[in-house]
Short mmCIF file of C-alpha atoms in Angstrom, two decimals:
data_model
loop_
_atom_site.label_atom_id
_atom_site.label_comp_id
_atom_site.label_asym_id
_atom_site.label_seq_id
_atom_site.Cartn_x
_atom_site.Cartn_y
_atom_site.Cartn_z
CA MET A 1 0.00 0.00 0.00
CA LYS A 2 3.03 2.32 0.10
CA LYS A 3 2.59 3.42 -3.53
CA SER A 4 -1.14 3.92 -2.94
CA THR A 5 -0.64 6.16 0.10
CA GLN A 6 1.92 8.20 -1.83
CA SER A 7 -0.68 8.70 -4.59
CA ILE A 8 -3.24 9.83 -2.00
CA ASP A 9 -0.77 12.33 -0.60
CA VAL A 10 0.01 13.83 -4.04
CA LEU A 11 -3.61 14.01 -5.22
CA CYS A 12 -4.93 15.52 -1.99
CA ARG A 13 -2.28 18.22 -1.87
CA LEU A 14 -2.73 19.04 -5.56
CA HIS A 15 -6.54 19.10 -5.83
CA THR A 16 -8.03 19.48 -2.32
CA ASN A 17 -7.91 21.76 0.72
CA LEU A 18 -7.41 18.91 3.20
CA THR A 19 -4.97 19.37 6.05
CA ASP A 20 -2.06 17.04 6.76
CA GLU A 21 -4.13 15.49 9.57
CA ASP A 22 -7.07 14.89 7.20
CA ILE A 23 -4.80 13.30 4.58
CA GLU A 24 -3.38 10.90 7.15
CA LYS A 25 -6.93 9.87 8.08
CA ILE A 26 -7.71 9.15 4.39
CA LYS A 27 -4.52 7.07 4.10
CA GLU A 28 -5.44 5.08 7.18
CA ILE A 29 -8.89 4.19 5.81
CA SER A 30 -7.49 3.36 2.37
CA GLN A 31 -5.46 0.48 3.81
CA ASN A 32 -8.71 -1.41 4.49
CA LEU A 33 -10.18 -0.98 1.00
CA PRO A 34 -9.06 -4.39 -0.39
CA LEU A 35 -10.74 -6.25 2.50
CA ILE A 36 -13.95 -4.21 2.10
CA ALA A 37 -13.96 -4.88 -1.65
CA ASP A 38 -13.51 -8.66 -1.24
CA LEU A 39 -16.09 -8.92 1.54
CA ASN A 40 -18.80 -7.04 -0.42
CA ARG A 41 -17.85 -8.36 -3.88
CA ALA A 42 -17.81 -4.75 -5.06
CA ASN A 43 -15.47 -1.98 -6.17
CA VAL A 44 -14.60 0.45 -3.37
CA PHE A 45 -13.31 4.01 -3.62
CA ILE A 46 -12.46 7.09 -1.62
CA ASP A 47 -13.46 10.42 -3.18
CA CYS A 48 -12.41 13.78 -1.74
CA PRO A 49 -13.90 17.22 -2.51
CA THR A 50 -11.83 19.38 -4.86
CA ASN A 51 -10.62 22.89 -4.07
CA GLU A 52 -13.57 24.67 -5.63
CA GLY A 53 -16.10 22.23 -4.13
CA LYS A 54 -17.97 21.57 -7.38
CA HIS A 55 -16.49 18.15 -8.10
CA ALA A 56 -14.75 15.29 -6.32
CA ILE A 57 -11.58 13.39 -7.14
CA VAL A 58 -10.89 9.67 -6.69
CA VAL A 59 -7.84 9.31 -4.45
CA ALA A 60 -7.95 5.56 -3.66
CA GLU A 61 -9.62 2.41 -5.01
CA ALA A 62 -9.75 -1.36 -4.62
CA SER A 63 -11.19 -4.02 -6.93
CA PRO A 64 -12.68 -7.26 -5.56
CA ARG A 65 -10.87 -10.57 -6.03
CA THR A 66 -14.13 -12.37 -5.23
CA ALA A 67 -16.12 -10.90 -8.16
CA LYS A 68 -15.63 -9.30 -11.56
CA SER A 69 -14.52 -5.69 -11.35
CA VAL A 70 -16.84 -3.00 -12.69
CA TYR A 71 -13.89 -1.13 -14.17
CA LYS A 72 -11.38 -2.15 -16.83
CA ASN A 73 -8.97 0.68 -16.08
CA PRO A 74 -7.84 2.40 -12.85
CA VAL A 75 -9.81 5.53 -11.93
CA VAL A 76 -7.56 7.04 -9.26
CA GLY A 77 -6.95 10.66 -10.25
CA LYS A 78 -10.21 10.89 -12.22
CA PHE A 79 -12.81 13.55 -11.37
CA ALA A 80 -16.36 12.65 -10.27
CA TYR A 81 -19.00 15.06 -11.59
CA GLU A 82 -22.36 15.72 -9.99
CA ALA A 83 -24.28 15.01 -13.20
CA PHE A 84 -23.06 11.40 -13.16
CA GLU A 85 -22.63 10.77 -9.42
CA PRO A 86 -25.09 13.01 -7.56
CA ALA A 87 -25.06 10.81 -4.44
CA VAL A 88 -21.29 11.34 -3.93
CA LEU A 89 -21.54 15.13 -4.13
CA PHE A 90 -24.65 15.12 -1.93
CA THR A 91 -22.85 13.16 0.78
CA LEU A 92 -19.77 15.39 0.60
CA ARG A 93 -21.94 18.48 1.02
CA THR A 94 -24.35 17.27 3.68
CA GLY A 95 -22.63 14.42 5.51
CA LYS A 96 -25.70 12.21 4.86
CA GLU A 97 -25.42 8.57 3.82
CA MET A 98 -26.86 7.48 0.47
CA PHE A 99 -27.60 3.79 -0.08
CA LEU A 100 -28.42 1.76 -3.19
CA ASN A 101 -28.48 4.64 -5.66
CA ARG A 102 -27.74 4.51 -9.37
CA ALA A 103 -24.67 6.22 -10.82
CA ILE A 104 -22.74 6.31 -14.09
CA THR A 105 -19.10 5.19 -13.83
CA GLN A 106 -16.07 6.83 -15.39
CA GLU A 107 -16.38 4.24 -18.18
CA GLY A 108 -20.08 4.93 -18.80
CA LYS A 109 -21.50 1.87 -16.99
CA THR A 110 -24.50 2.05 -14.69
CA VAL A 111 -23.84 0.75 -11.19
CA GLU A 112 -25.57 0.50 -7.83
CA GLN A 113 -23.82 2.87 -5.48
CA SER A 114 -23.76 3.35 -1.70
CA VAL A 115 -21.95 6.29 -0.14
CA VAL A 116 -21.00 7.13 3.47
CA PRO A 117 -19.11 10.22 4.63
CA ILE A 118 -15.57 10.18 6.02
CA LYS A 119 -15.17 12.67 8.84
CA GLY A 120 -11.99 14.24 10.13
CA ASN A 121 -10.97 14.70 13.73
CA LYS A 122 -12.89 17.99 13.83
CA ASN A 123 -16.04 16.24 12.61
CA ASN A 124 -15.69 17.92 9.18
CA ILE A 125 -16.39 16.05 5.94
CA ILE A 126 -13.06 15.16 4.34
CA GLY A 127 -14.17 12.48 1.89
CA ALA A 128 -16.65 9.79 0.93
CA LEU A 129 -16.33 6.01 1.03
CA ILE A 130 -18.10 4.57 -2.01
CA MET A 131 -19.11 1.02 -2.88
CA GLU A 132 -20.25 0.15 -6.41
CA LYS A 133 -21.75 -3.08 -7.72
CA ASP A 134 -22.42 -4.10 -11.30
CA ILE A 135 -26.19 -4.26 -11.88
CA SER A 136 -26.27 -5.04 -15.60
CA GLU A 137 -28.56 -8.04 -15.08
CA LYS A 138 -30.92 -5.95 -13.01
CA LEU A 139 -30.90 -3.28 -15.72
CA LYS A 140 -31.98 -5.82 -18.32
CA HIS A 141 -34.97 -6.53 -16.15
CA GLN A 142 -35.58 -2.80 -15.70
CA ASP A 143 -35.54 -2.21 -19.45
CA LYS A 144 -38.48 -4.58 -19.76
CA LEU A 145 -40.32 -2.49 -17.18
CA LYS A 146 -39.69 0.79 -19.05
CA ALA A 147 -42.75 0.19 -21.18
CA LEU A 148 -44.80 0.32 -18.01
CA SER A 149 -43.64 3.87 -17.32
CA GLU A 150 -45.83 5.08 -20.19
CA ALA A 151 -48.89 4.06 -18.20
CA THR A 152 -48.89 6.26 -15.12
CA GLY A 153 -51.41 4.14 -13.26
CA THR A 154 -49.30 1.01 -13.57
CA LEU A 155 -46.13 2.89 -12.73
CA SER A 156 -47.60 4.47 -9.62
CA GLU A 157 -48.98 1.12 -8.41
CA ILE A 158 -45.51 -0.40 -8.66
CA LEU A 159 -43.96 2.65 -6.99
CA ILE A 160 -46.42 2.79 -4.10
CA GLY A 161 -46.25 -0.96 -3.58
CA LEU A 162 -42.48 -0.87 -3.26
CA THR A 163 -42.04 2.37 -1.34
CA GLU A 164 -41.15 0.59 1.86
CA ASN A 165 -38.51 -1.52 0.10
CA ARG A 166 -36.81 -0.10 -3.00
CA PRO A 167 -38.30 2.13 -5.68
CA ILE A 168 -37.73 0.96 -9.24
CA ILE A 169 -37.88 4.36 -10.93
CA PRO A 170 -34.57 4.81 -12.79
CA GLU A 171 -32.29 6.79 -10.53
CA VAL A 172 -30.19 8.33 -13.29
CA ILE A 173 -32.88 10.27 -15.17
CA GLU A 174 -32.00 13.92 -15.59
CA GLU A 175 -35.37 15.24 -14.43
CA SER A 176 -36.11 15.80 -10.75
CA LEU A 177 -39.01 13.48 -9.91
CA PHE A 178 -41.32 13.84 -6.90
CA PHE A 179 -44.40 11.78 -6.00
CA ILE A 180 -46.87 13.39 -3.59
CA ASP A 181 -50.10 12.30 -1.94
CA GLN A 182 -53.44 14.13 -1.95
CA LYS A 183 -52.21 16.48 0.79
CA SER A 184 -49.09 17.42 -1.22
CA ARG A 185 -46.83 15.40 1.12
CA LEU A 186 -43.74 13.81 -0.38
CA MET A 187 -43.92 10.03 -0.77
CA TYR A 188 -40.99 9.49 -3.15
CA PHE A 189 -38.16 11.47 -4.76
CA ASN A 190 -35.14 10.49 -6.88
CA PRO A 191 -31.50 11.64 -6.33
CA SER A 192 -31.89 14.47 -8.84
CA ALA A 193 -34.84 15.74 -6.78
CA ILE A 194 -32.75 15.53 -3.61
CA ASN A 195 -30.05 17.66 -5.22
CA LEU A 196 -32.61 20.19 -6.46
CA VAL A 197 -34.10 20.66 -2.98
CA TYR A 198 -30.63 21.04 -1.49
CA GLU A 199 -29.65 23.56 -4.18
CA VAL A 200 -32.81 25.66 -3.75
CA CYS A 201 -33.42 25.39 -0.01
CA HIS A 202 -30.14 24.08 1.45
CA ALA A 203 -32.30 21.51 3.21
CA GLU A 204 -32.67 17.76 3.24
CA CYS A 205 -35.54 16.33 1.20
CA LYS A 206 -37.74 14.30 3.56
CA VAL A 207 -40.71 11.98 3.12
CA GLY A 208 -43.92 13.44 4.57
CA VAL A 209 -42.97 17.09 4.10
CA PRO A 210 -45.37 19.09 1.87
CA ILE A 211 -43.62 19.82 -1.43
CA ASP A 212 -44.69 23.47 -1.37
CA ASN A 213 -42.53 23.93 1.75
CA TYR A 214 -39.59 23.58 -0.63
CA PHE A 215 -41.21 25.14 -3.71
CA PRO A 216 -43.93 27.72 -2.84
CA CYS A 217 -44.39 28.40 -6.57
CA LEU A 218 -46.06 24.98 -6.95
CA LYS A 219 -49.17 25.85 -4.88
CA ASP A 220 -51.28 27.01 -7.82
CA ILE A 221 -50.05 24.14 -10.02
CA ILE A 222 -50.99 21.54 -7.42
CA LYS A 223 -54.39 23.14 -6.75
CA SER A 224 -55.27 23.14 -10.46
CA SER A 225 -57.99 20.65 -11.38
CA GLU A 226 -56.20 19.67 -14.61
CA GLU A 227 -54.83 16.13 -14.50
CA LEU A 228 -51.95 17.00 -16.84
CA LEU A 229 -50.41 20.45 -16.54
CA MET A 230 -47.12 21.91 -17.79
CA LYS A 231 -45.82 25.30 -16.76
CA GLU A 232 -42.51 27.13 -16.74
CA VAL A 233 -41.31 28.57 -13.44
CA LYS A 234 -38.24 30.58 -12.49
CA ILE A 235 -36.28 29.52 -9.41
CA LEU A 236 -32.92 31.08 -8.41
CA ASN A 237 -32.36 32.56 -11.88
CA LYS A 238 -33.00 29.16 -13.46
CA VAL A 239 -35.92 28.24 -15.68
CA PHE A 240 -37.70 24.93 -15.10
CA GLN A 241 -40.50 23.18 -16.92
CA VAL A 242 -42.78 21.75 -14.23
CA LYS A 243 -45.03 18.90 -15.27
CA LYS A 244 -47.87 17.73 -13.04
CA ILE A 245 -49.46 14.33 -13.67
CA THR A 246 -52.40 13.51 -11.42
CA LEU A 247 -53.25 9.81 -11.20
CA GLY A 248 -56.70 8.26 -10.97
CA HIS A 249 -58.36 7.06 -7.80
CA HIS A 250 -57.09 3.48 -7.91
CA PRO A 251 -56.83 2.03 -4.38
CA LYS A 252 -53.07 1.53 -4.74
CA ALA A 253 -52.38 4.37 -7.13
CA ASN A 254 -53.56 7.69 -5.81
CA GLY A 255 -51.28 10.70 -5.97
CA THR A 256 -49.46 13.14 -8.24
CA PHE A 257 -46.12 13.17 -10.05
CA ILE A 258 -44.27 16.50 -10.08
CA ILE A 259 -41.40 16.54 -12.58
CA PHE A 260 -38.85 19.36 -12.87
CA ARG A 261 -36.86 19.73 -16.08
CA ASP A 262 -34.09 22.35 -16.22
CA LEU A 263 -34.60 24.53 -19.32
CA THR A 264 -32.11 27.24 -18.37
CA GLU A 265 -29.51 26.36 -21.00
CA LEU A 266 -32.16 25.91 -23.70
CA ARG A 267 -33.77 29.28 -22.98
CA GLU A 268 -30.37 30.99 -22.95
CA LYS A 269 -29.57 29.54 -26.39
CA GLU A 270 -32.97 30.68 -27.66
CA ARG A 271 -32.26 34.18 -26.35
CA GLU A 272 -28.86 34.19 -28.07
CA LEU A 273 -30.50 33.16 -31.35
CA VAL A 274 -33.06 35.97 -31.06
CA VAL A 275 -30.30 38.51 -30.39
CA LYS A 276 -28.30 37.15 -33.33
CA SER A 277 -31.34 37.35 -35.59
CA VAL A 278 -31.98 40.97 -34.59
CA VAL A 279 -28.33 41.90 -35.23
CA ILE A 280 -28.34 40.22 -38.66
CA ARG A 281 -31.61 41.93 -39.59
CA GLU A 282 -30.13 45.31 -38.57
CA ILE A 283 -27.03 44.63 -40.71
CA HIS A 284 -29.23 43.74 -43.70
CA HIS A 285 -31.24 46.92 -43.14
CA ARG A 286 -28.11 49.07 -43.13
CA VAL A 287 -26.72 47.38 -46.26
CA LYS A 288 -30.02 47.98 -48.07
CA ASN A 289 -30.07 51.64 -47.01
CA ASN A 290 -26.45 52.15 -48.07
CA LEU A 291 -27.14 50.61 -51.50
CA GLN A 292 -30.20 52.80 -51.97
CA THR A 293 -28.15 55.84 -50.97
CA VAL A 294 -25.58 55.01 -53.66
CA ALA A 295 -28.42 54.51 -56.18
CA SER A 296 -29.89 57.89 -55.22
CA LEU A 297 -26.51 59.57 -55.78
CA LEU A 298 -26.28 58.01 -59.24
CA ARG A 299 -29.79 59.20 -60.11
CA LEU A 300 -28.91 62.69 -58.87
CA GLN A 301 -25.81 62.73 -61.06
CA MET A 302 -27.87 61.60 -64.07
CA ARG A 303 -30.45 64.36 -63.48
CA ARG A 304 -27.69 66.97 -63.34
CA GLY A 305 -26.55 65.78 -66.70
CA VAL A 306 -24.09 63.23 -68.03
CA PRO A 307 -22.85 62.71 -71.59
CA GLU A 308 -25.34 60.73 -73.65
CA ASP A 309 -22.79 58.02 -74.44
CA SER A 310 -22.14 57.59 -70.67
CA LYS A 311 -25.79 57.47 -69.64
CA ILE A 312 -26.18 53.77 -70.46
CA TYR A 313 -23.30 52.90 -68.11
CA PHE A 314 -24.93 54.85 -65.29
CA ILE A 315 -28.18 52.96 -65.87
CA GLU A 316 -26.41 49.58 -65.88
CA SER A 317 -24.57 50.40 -62.66
CA LEU A 318 -27.78 51.68 -61.08
CA ASN A 319 -29.63 48.45 -61.94
CA ARG A 320 -26.84 46.29 -60.51
CA ILE A 321 -26.93 48.19 -57.24
CA LEU A 322 -30.74 48.01 -57.06
CA SER A 323 -30.68 44.28 -57.87
CA ILE A 324 -28.48 43.62 -54.85
CA ALA A 325 -30.66 45.92 -52.74
CA SER A 326 -33.68 43.83 -53.81
CA VAL A 327 -32.17 40.82 -52.04
CA TYR A 328 -32.06 42.70 -48.74
CA GLU A 329 -35.55 44.15 -49.21
CA ILE A 330 -36.94 40.64 -49.61
CA ILE A 331 -34.97 39.36 -46.62
CA LEU A 332 -36.31 42.18 -44.44
CA SER A 333 -39.88 41.49 -45.54
CA ASN A 334 -39.67 37.87 -44.38
CA SER A 335 -39.39 36.38 -40.90
CA ASN A 336 -36.28 34.35 -41.79
CA VAL A 337 -33.25 36.62 -42.08
CA ASP A 338 -31.23 34.19 -44.19
CA ASP A 339 -33.68 32.87 -46.82
CA VAL A 340 -34.79 34.52 -50.06
CA ASP A 341 -37.73 33.51 -52.28
CA ILE A 342 -36.36 33.09 -55.83
CA TYR A 343 -39.63 33.92 -57.61
CA GLN A 344 -40.10 37.10 -55.60
CA LEU A 345 -36.50 38.14 -56.32
CA ILE A 346 -36.62 37.47 -60.08
CA GLU A 347 -39.98 39.22 -60.46
CA LYS A 348 -38.79 42.30 -58.56
CA ILE A 349 -35.62 42.65 -60.65
CA GLY A 350 -37.34 41.92 -63.98
CA ASN A 351 -40.14 44.46 -63.42
CA MET A 352 -37.63 47.05 -62.25
CA ILE A 353 -35.66 46.80 -65.52
CA VAL A 354 -38.39 46.24 -68.13
CA TYR A 355 -40.80 48.85 -66.78
CA ALA A 356 -38.14 51.44 -65.99
CA GLU A 357 -38.64 55.06 -67.04
CA GLU A 358 -36.02 54.90 -69.80
CA PHE A 359 -37.85 51.99 -71.50
CA GLU A 360 -41.42 53.24 -71.09
CA ASN A 361 -41.79 53.91 -74.83
CA ARG A 362 -40.82 50.34 -75.77
CA ASN A 363 -43.47 47.61 -75.96
CA ILE A 364 -41.79 44.83 -73.94
CA THR A 365 -43.56 42.29 -71.72
CA ILE A 366 -42.01 39.85 -69.29
CA GLU A 367 -43.32 36.67 -67.65
CA TYR A 368 -42.01 34.41 -64.88
CA SER A 369 -42.56 30.74 -64.03
CA GLY A 370 -41.13 28.45 -61.39
CA PRO A 371 -41.89 26.71 -58.08
CA LYS A 372 -41.61 28.27 -54.62
CA ILE A 373 -37.96 27.80 -53.67
CA LYS A 374 -35.93 29.60 -51.02
CA ILE A 375 -32.17 29.99 -51.12
CA LYS A 376 -29.53 31.37 -48.79
CA SER A 377 -28.88 35.09 -48.95
CA ASN A 378 -25.26 34.71 -50.09
CA LYS A 379 -26.40 32.80 -53.22
CA ALA A 380 -29.32 35.20 -53.71
CA VAL A 381 -26.94 38.14 -54.23
CA SER A 382 -25.17 36.27 -57.04
CA ILE A 383 -28.46 35.20 -58.64
CA ALA A 384 -29.79 38.77 -58.42
CA LEU A 385 -26.79 40.10 -60.37
CA ILE A 386 -27.01 37.27 -62.92
CA ILE A 387 -30.74 37.82 -63.57
CA ASN A 388 -30.16 41.57 -63.74
CA GLU A 389 -27.46 41.20 -66.41
CA LEU A 390 -29.42 38.69 -68.52
CA ILE A 391 -32.68 40.70 -68.52
CA GLN A 392 -30.79 43.95 -69.05
CA ASN A 393 -28.98 42.30 -71.96
CA CYS A 394 -32.35 41.38 -73.52
CA VAL A 395 -33.78 44.87 -73.13
CA LYS A 396 -30.63 46.52 -74.43
CA HIS A 397 -29.79 44.32 -77.43
CA ALA A 398 -32.54 41.83 -78.33
CA PHE A 399 -35.27 44.10 -79.67
CA LYS A 400 -33.43 46.50 -81.99
CA GLY A 401 -35.70 47.17 -84.94
CA ILE A 402 -38.57 45.15 -83.39
CA SER A 403 -41.81 46.85 -82.37
CA LYS A 404 -42.88 44.31 -79.74
CA GLY A 405 -40.70 42.26 -77.43
CA TYR A 406 -41.29 39.33 -75.11
CA ILE A 407 -39.08 37.95 -72.29
CA LYS A 408 -39.73 34.84 -70.26
CA VAL A 409 -37.79 33.76 -67.16
CA ASN A 410 -38.17 30.07 -66.23
CA TYR A 411 -36.56 28.21 -63.37
CA GLU A 412 -36.92 24.72 -61.90
CA LYS A 413 -35.22 22.49 -59.38
CA ILE A 414 -34.09 19.07 -60.62
CA GLU A 415 -32.65 16.88 -57.85
CA ASN A 416 -30.25 19.26 -56.12
CA GLU A 417 -29.59 21.64 -59.01
CA LEU A 418 -31.35 24.82 -60.04
CA TYR A 419 -31.92 25.52 -63.75
CA VAL A 420 -32.67 29.09 -64.83
CA GLU A 421 -33.52 30.20 -68.39
CA VAL A 422 -34.00 33.71 -69.76
CA ILE A 423 -35.66 33.52 -73.17
CA ASP A 424 -36.48 36.36 -75.58
CA ASN A 425 -38.03 36.59 -79.06
CA GLY A 426 -35.58 39.18 -80.27
CA VAL A 427 -33.10 39.32 -83.12
CA GLY A 428 -31.08 36.39 -81.76
CA TYR A 429 -27.66 36.05 -80.20
CA SER A 430 -24.63 36.23 -82.47
CA PRO A 431 -21.57 34.28 -81.24
CA SER A 432 -19.35 36.51 -83.40
CA ALA A 433 -20.54 39.65 -81.67
CA LYS A 434 -18.17 41.57 -79.39
CA PRO A 435 -18.35 40.10 -75.82
CA SER A 436 -20.26 42.38 -73.45
CA LEU A 437 -19.32 43.26 -69.88
CA GLY A 438 -22.73 42.00 -68.70
CA LEU A 439 -22.25 38.48 -70.09
CA ASP A 440 -18.68 38.38 -68.73
CA ILE A 441 -20.10 39.21 -65.28
CA VAL A 442 -22.69 36.43 -65.63
CA LYS A 443 -20.11 33.84 -66.68
CA MET A 444 -17.72 34.78 -63.87
CA MET A 445 -20.40 34.73 -61.15
CA VAL A 446 -21.96 31.44 -62.31
CA GLU A 447 -18.64 29.61 -62.48
CA HIS A 448 -16.81 31.12 -59.52
CA ASP A 449 -19.55 32.09 -57.06
CA LEU A 450 -22.09 29.33 -57.74
CA SER A 451 -19.80 26.55 -59.08
CA GLY A 452 -22.21 26.24 -62.00
CA TYR A 453 -22.43 26.37 -65.78
CA PHE A 454 -23.60 29.16 -68.13
CA SER A 455 -24.53 29.00 -71.80
CA ILE A 456 -26.15 31.35 -74.30
CA GLU A 457 -27.27 30.37 -77.78
CA ARG A 458 -29.39 31.52 -80.67
CA ALA A 459 -32.86 29.97 -80.79
CA GLU A 460 -35.31 29.64 -83.68
CA ASN A 461 -36.90 32.90 -82.57
CA GLY A 462 -34.58 34.88 -80.35
CA THR A 463 -32.07 33.82 -77.67
CA ILE A 464 -31.91 31.35 -74.77
CA ALA A 465 -29.53 32.04 -71.88
CA SER A 466 -29.21 29.12 -69.40
CA VAL A 467 -27.73 28.90 -65.93
CA LYS A 468 -27.30 25.68 -63.94
CA PHE A 469 -25.77 25.38 -60.46
CA PRO A 470 -25.94 23.14 -57.33
CA LEU A 471 -28.04 24.48 -54.46
CA ASP A 472 -26.14 23.00 -51.52
CA ARG A 473 -22.53 23.67 -52.47
CA GLU A 474 -20.89 26.63 -50.77
#
């Protein structure tokens, strides 16, 4: 045991606030662990509270030679957390014994655990002596009984019938479970419930005590005539979902389950998401306003006069800016700050270009067809610019010498790809024509931003420009 006592000395001095006298007491008890383990056919440990008091650390252990060990690997030096071993932390805090509880081992196994406090010479709690037995066979039997937990009447009958011996409700469930009689007096509670009462009231949870002595906020919930009631309550800056299940008037099953579920972390994440959504929406709003400000400056410059041969470039730049602004307008009009309706976007851009003031004397109509599809805002900006350039290209070049023009924008989703076509009945595309800046922009954005494919070709009557790209690739 010399090596073992040295390990105790090192671990206690490194992780605990125990005095030299306390450490010697722990060493003395540790020498008897092998005999205790063999006699009880169980694994035995000594856990001591860590410096901050939130966890415990295993400082000594012994495996039985008379039975199969629960553990494959040594656990000395490992930390014991309250979520997995609530009985250990409860004993270290209160000095109360805990017998035949369920716990999760360092290796993820479920064991039956008994815990007694180790007291120093000044009657202070310096550690906990823990005994753990493998209950895998019992758990197999318990799994068969899980189906019964769906029927509250059957479950309560089993619970009430075994109250004087051992309850069979799983001890490792996360929720705090209380069972009360018609006068609100506690008849049963699991280890999680014990810890909750201690955390809220710094008191021991006792059978026969009215539950509203510990939780005054439950009075109205218990008095309610509803058999099944769920309500959120706030206790010590934590949010809990309280569920009340009142059982029928069966002779052996008459009472109420009160179940506490901690929703604090969930509500905090929801709050963070709301804040994030508000921030993103504000950013989109500012981007839209800035784009519209730039567009207004361009319009002002055009009204003050620009050379006629430069006017078309101002109009093209203005439409590109307004096409991007359209994305943010649509985002701000929807509840989801990251999704954009493709039909709404294409229609807004197409109408803006075709029915603009500078083209009011030209007889051009435009139609749209496609299913309701939403895309992410980053892709929507690229699509907005692509649609802008293709429609603008039609209006600018396709209908020279033609009295009446027609443009149709089609799109469809096939498997995970989006196909977009812009069709006109104009003079037709000429491959030998000088490449335009607009089509260069389309080609670059389709290939580089959307990882897609762009083609434009002369049709029997007019031109067909096609875009194809995957929807899920970033």
